[in-house]
Amino acid sequence: VPAPGQGEVRTIRVEVERGLPVDGARFAEFVLATLNDDRGWGHDGAMTFARTDGDAPITVVLASPDTSARLCGDQRTHGMLSCRNGPRAVLTFHRWVNATDEYADNVTGYRQYVVNHEVGHALGHGHERCPGPGRPAPVMQQQTLGLKGCAQNPWPHPTDVPSPAP
């Protein structure tokens, strides 16, 4: 799938573990739509994402808990947490289906968050902390481990972020 828009083209590969009850084409469309959303990593036209079935510098993988634990290597995910390991952004199927308690009312938002968060690591971004109670959580905050007083936010560049109080 070619990259829409202008900017540096980032090529990704999308994989779904064989045997998971997921439509691989729909999953791949969701990943690409999330990454190319105006609120995503390429919001300012600096980059855009294309999908390939060949080699790519970033591979987004949806995997069972056992496979995700294996693909995450030394990171202790216990198959419950997603990770980035080398070129792979590994999303665990358990969270893809169930999200977290704090995202129980917004599974789609959680899915957008986890795609943006793990691909954010592949783009070189590290973890961030909650900037304050009620503020949108940075997408690079480990929201799966709790919002820590922040509000849900699946986007690197949300359009409706309130200004901080003076």
mmCIF file of C-alpha atoms in Angstrom:
data_model
loop_
_atom_site.group_PDB
_atom_site.id
_atom_site.type_symbol
_atom_site.label_atom_id
_atom_site.label_comp_id
_atom_site.label_asym_id
_atom_site.label_seq_id
_atom_site.Cartn_x
_atom_site.Cartn_y
_atom_site.Cartn_z
ATOM 1 C CA VAL A 1 0.000 0.000 0.000
ATOM 2 C CA PRO A 2 1.614 3.286 -1.019
ATOM 3 C CA ALA A 3 2.112 6.100 1.459
ATOM 4 C CA PRO A 4 -0.398 8.935 1.294
ATOM 5 C CA GLY A 5 0.695 12.544 1.362
ATOM 6 C CA GLN A 6 4.066 14.189 1.463
ATOM 7 C CA GLY A 7 7.073 13.622 3.685
ATOM 8 C CA GLU A 8 9.686 10.976 4.251
ATOM 9 C CA VAL A 9 8.214 7.559 3.499
ATOM 10 C CA ARG A 10 8.557 5.052 6.338
ATOM 11 C CA THR A 11 7.955 1.504 5.172
ATOM 12 C CA ILE A 12 6.312 -0.972 7.505
ATOM 13 C CA ARG A 13 5.412 -4.619 7.290
ATOM 14 C CA VAL A 14 2.348 -5.925 9.123
ATOM 15 C CA GLU A 15 2.045 -9.529 10.317
ATOM 16 C CA VAL A 16 -0.630 -11.501 12.177
ATOM 17 C CA GLU A 17 0.280 -14.775 13.837
ATOM 18 C CA ARG A 18 -1.271 -17.699 12.017
ATOM 19 C CA GLY A 19 -4.274 -19.118 13.870
ATOM 20 C CA LEU A 20 -5.449 -15.920 15.563
ATOM 21 C CA PRO A 21 -9.108 -15.091 14.878
ATOM 22 C CA VAL A 22 -8.217 -11.819 13.158
ATOM 23 C CA ASP A 23 -8.744 -10.647 9.593
ATOM 24 C CA GLY A 24 -5.144 -9.841 8.648
ATOM 25 C CA ALA A 25 -6.111 -7.410 5.888
ATOM 26 C CA ARG A 26 -8.375 -5.421 8.233
ATOM 27 C CA PHE A 27 -5.674 -5.396 10.928
ATOM 28 C CA ALA A 28 -3.133 -4.074 8.406
ATOM 29 C CA GLU A 29 -5.588 -1.379 7.263
ATOM 30 C CA PHE A 30 -6.152 -0.339 10.879
ATOM 31 C CA VAL A 31 -2.403 -0.088 11.559
ATOM 32 C CA LEU A 32 -1.781 2.000 8.450
ATOM 33 C CA ALA A 33 -4.811 4.253 9.069
ATOM 34 C CA THR A 34 -3.626 4.846 12.643
ATOM 35 C CA LEU A 35 -0.071 5.683 11.617
ATOM 36 C CA ASN A 36 -1.204 7.987 8.802
ATOM 37 C CA ASP A 37 -3.898 9.770 10.823
ATOM 38 C CA ASP A 38 -3.462 13.561 11.046
ATOM 39 C CA ARG A 39 -2.940 13.134 14.807
ATOM 40 C CA GLY A 40 -0.237 10.482 14.233
ATOM 41 C CA TRP A 41 3.524 10.575 13.870
ATOM 42 C CA GLY A 42 3.399 12.231 10.447
ATOM 43 C CA HIS A 43 0.918 14.964 11.432
ATOM 44 C CA ASP A 44 3.122 17.811 10.241
ATOM 45 C CA GLY A 45 3.945 16.240 6.872
ATOM 46 C CA ALA A 46 7.419 15.179 8.007
ATOM 47 C CA MET A 47 6.728 11.492 7.391
ATOM 48 C CA THR A 48 4.158 9.130 5.964
ATOM 49 C CA PHE A 49 3.808 5.359 6.189
ATOM 50 C CA ALA A 50 3.627 2.797 3.384
ATOM 51 C CA ARG A 51 3.041 -0.943 3.818
ATOM 52 C CA THR A 52 5.017 -3.693 2.142
ATOM 53 C CA ASP A 53 4.915 -7.475 2.190
ATOM 54 C CA GLY A 54 8.704 -7.488 1.841
ATOM 55 C CA ASP A 55 11.494 -6.465 4.183
ATOM 56 C CA ALA A 56 10.920 -3.266 6.132
ATOM 57 C CA PRO A 57 12.704 -1.360 8.897
ATOM 58 C CA ILE A 58 9.578 -1.637 11.098
ATOM 59 C CA THR A 59 7.363 -4.715 11.423
ATOM 60 C CA VAL A 60 4.114 -4.520 13.390
ATOM 61 C CA VAL A 61 3.226 -8.005 14.666
ATOM 62 C CA LEU A 62 -0.022 -9.115 16.309
ATOM 63 C CA ALA A 63 0.829 -12.234 18.298
ATOM 64 C CA SER A 64 -0.620 -14.599 20.879
ATOM 65 C CA PRO A 65 0.552 -14.100 24.476
ATOM 66 C CA ASP A 66 3.044 -16.997 24.202
ATOM 67 C CA THR A 67 4.488 -15.780 20.914
ATOM 68 C CA SER A 68 4.607 -12.154 22.033
ATOM 69 C CA ALA A 69 6.472 -13.174 25.208
ATOM 70 C CA ARG A 70 8.993 -15.056 23.041
ATOM 71 C CA LEU A 71 9.350 -12.211 20.502
ATOM 72 C CA CYS A 72 9.832 -9.649 23.274
ATOM 73 C CA GLY A 73 12.897 -11.571 24.449
ATOM 74 C CA ASP A 74 14.430 -10.417 27.705
ATOM 75 C CA GLN A 75 11.645 -7.929 28.359
ATOM 76 C CA ARG A 76 9.344 -9.394 30.998
ATOM 77 C CA THR A 77 5.974 -9.012 29.278
ATOM 78 C CA HIS A 78 4.491 -12.343 30.429
ATOM 79 C CA GLY A 79 2.512 -12.248 27.186
ATOM 80 C CA MET A 80 0.360 -9.464 28.628
ATOM 81 C CA LEU A 81 2.322 -6.420 27.494
ATOM 82 C CA SER A 82 3.304 -5.294 24.032
ATOM 83 C CA CYS A 83 6.891 -4.355 23.265
ATOM 84 C CA ARG A 84 9.353 -3.164 20.694
ATOM 85 C CA ASN A 85 12.254 -5.524 20.138
ATOM 86 C CA GLY A 86 14.623 -4.561 17.364
ATOM 87 C CA PRO A 87 12.614 -3.781 14.245
ATOM 88 C CA ARG A 88 9.467 -5.445 15.645
ATOM 89 C CA ALA A 89 6.583 -3.651 17.317
ATOM 90 C CA VAL A 90 4.926 -6.672 18.972
ATOM 91 C CA LEU A 91 1.290 -6.250 19.991
ATOM 92 C CA THR A 92 -0.130 -8.932 22.233
ATOM 93 C CA PHE A 93 -3.486 -10.344 21.161
ATOM 94 C CA HIS A 94 -4.786 -10.433 24.747
ATOM 95 C CA ARG A 95 -4.586 -6.642 25.050
ATOM 96 C CA TRP A 96 -5.738 -6.133 21.453
ATOM 97 C CA VAL A 97 -9.000 -7.838 22.385
ATOM 98 C CA ASN A 98 -9.383 -6.768 26.029
ATOM 99 C CA ALA A 99 -7.523 -3.444 26.257
ATOM 100 C CA THR A 100 -7.042 -2.413 29.912
ATOM 101 C CA ASP A 101 -9.492 -1.528 32.677
ATOM 102 C CA GLU A 102 -8.904 2.181 32.042
ATOM 103 C CA TYR A 103 -9.632 1.741 28.314
ATOM 104 C CA ALA A 104 -12.525 -0.725 28.746
ATOM 105 C CA ASP A 105 -14.911 1.875 27.294
ATOM 106 C CA ASN A 106 -12.613 2.649 24.355
ATOM 107 C CA VAL A 107 -11.011 -0.485 22.885
ATOM 108 C CA THR A 108 -10.463 1.238 19.525
ATOM 109 C CA GLY A 109 -8.615 4.059 21.290
ATOM 110 C CA TYR A 110 -6.471 1.524 23.132
ATOM 111 C CA ARG A 111 -5.595 -0.170 19.839
ATOM 112 C CA GLN A 112 -4.612 3.179 18.320
ATOM 113 C CA TYR A 113 -2.545 3.933 21.417
ATOM 114 C CA VAL A 114 -0.631 0.642 21.371
ATOM 115 C CA VAL A 115 0.148 0.923 17.630
ATOM 116 C CA ASN A 116 1.388 4.498 18.063
ATOM 117 C CA HIS A 117 3.298 3.706 21.265
ATOM 118 C CA GLU A 118 5.222 0.686 19.975
ATOM 119 C CA VAL A 119 5.917 2.230 16.562
ATOM 120 C CA GLY A 120 6.984 5.363 18.462
ATOM 121 C CA HIS A 121 9.712 3.268 20.089
ATOM 122 C CA ALA A 122 10.788 2.034 16.649
ATOM 123 C CA LEU A 123 11.020 5.692 15.587
ATOM 124 C CA GLY A 124 13.347 6.395 18.512
ATOM 125 C CA HIS A 125 10.974 7.792 21.146
ATOM 126 C CA GLY A 126 11.357 6.847 24.801
ATOM 127 C CA HIS A 127 8.866 6.662 27.633
ATOM 128 C CA GLU A 128 7.279 9.791 29.095
ATOM 129 C CA ARG A 129 5.401 10.492 32.321
ATOM 130 C CA CYS A 130 1.938 11.880 32.958
ATOM 131 C CA PRO A 131 2.250 15.701 32.831
ATOM 132 C CA GLY A 132 -0.449 16.203 35.482
ATOM 133 C CA PRO A 133 -3.886 15.128 36.676
ATOM 134 C CA GLY A 134 -6.546 15.329 33.980
ATOM 135 C CA ARG A 135 -4.045 16.168 31.239
ATOM 136 C CA PRO A 136 -3.898 13.898 28.177
ATOM 137 C CA ALA A 137 -1.393 11.094 28.686
ATOM 138 C CA PRO A 138 1.543 11.355 26.281
ATOM 139 C CA VAL A 139 1.341 8.512 23.762
ATOM 140 C CA MET A 140 4.777 7.424 24.970
ATOM 141 C CA GLN A 141 3.514 7.082 28.549
ATOM 142 C CA GLN A 142 3.083 3.402 29.440
ATOM 143 C CA GLN A 143 -0.697 3.753 29.486
ATOM 144 C CA THR A 144 -1.135 -0.023 29.619
ATOM 145 C CA LEU A 145 0.325 0.125 33.138
ATOM 146 C CA GLY A 146 -2.090 2.864 34.193
ATOM 147 C CA LEU A 147 -2.998 6.425 33.336
ATOM 148 C CA LYS A 148 -1.528 7.776 36.626
ATOM 149 C CA GLY A 149 -4.163 10.525 36.750
ATOM 150 C CA CYS A 150 -3.908 11.462 33.078
ATOM 151 C CA ALA A 151 -6.718 11.150 30.551
ATOM 152 C CA GLN A 152 -6.717 8.560 27.761
ATOM 153 C CA ASN A 153 -4.805 9.656 24.673
ATOM 154 C CA PRO A 154 -3.903 7.371 21.770
ATOM 155 C CA TRP A 155 -2.212 10.051 19.654
ATOM 156 C CA PRO A 156 1.276 11.551 19.422
ATOM 157 C CA HIS A 157 -0.273 14.887 18.348
ATOM 158 C CA PRO A 158 -3.879 15.124 19.566
ATOM 159 C CA THR A 159 -5.854 18.045 18.154
ATOM 160 C CA ASP A 160 -7.835 18.867 21.294
ATOM 161 C CA VAL A 161 -5.160 19.056 23.969
ATOM 162 C CA PRO A 162 -6.156 21.728 26.496
ATOM 163 C CA SER A 163 -3.637 24.431 27.250
ATOM 164 C CA PRO A 164 -1.944 24.168 30.643
ATOM 165 C CA ALA A 165 -3.334 26.459 33.328
ATOM 166 C CA PRO A 166 -1.295 29.662 33.845
#
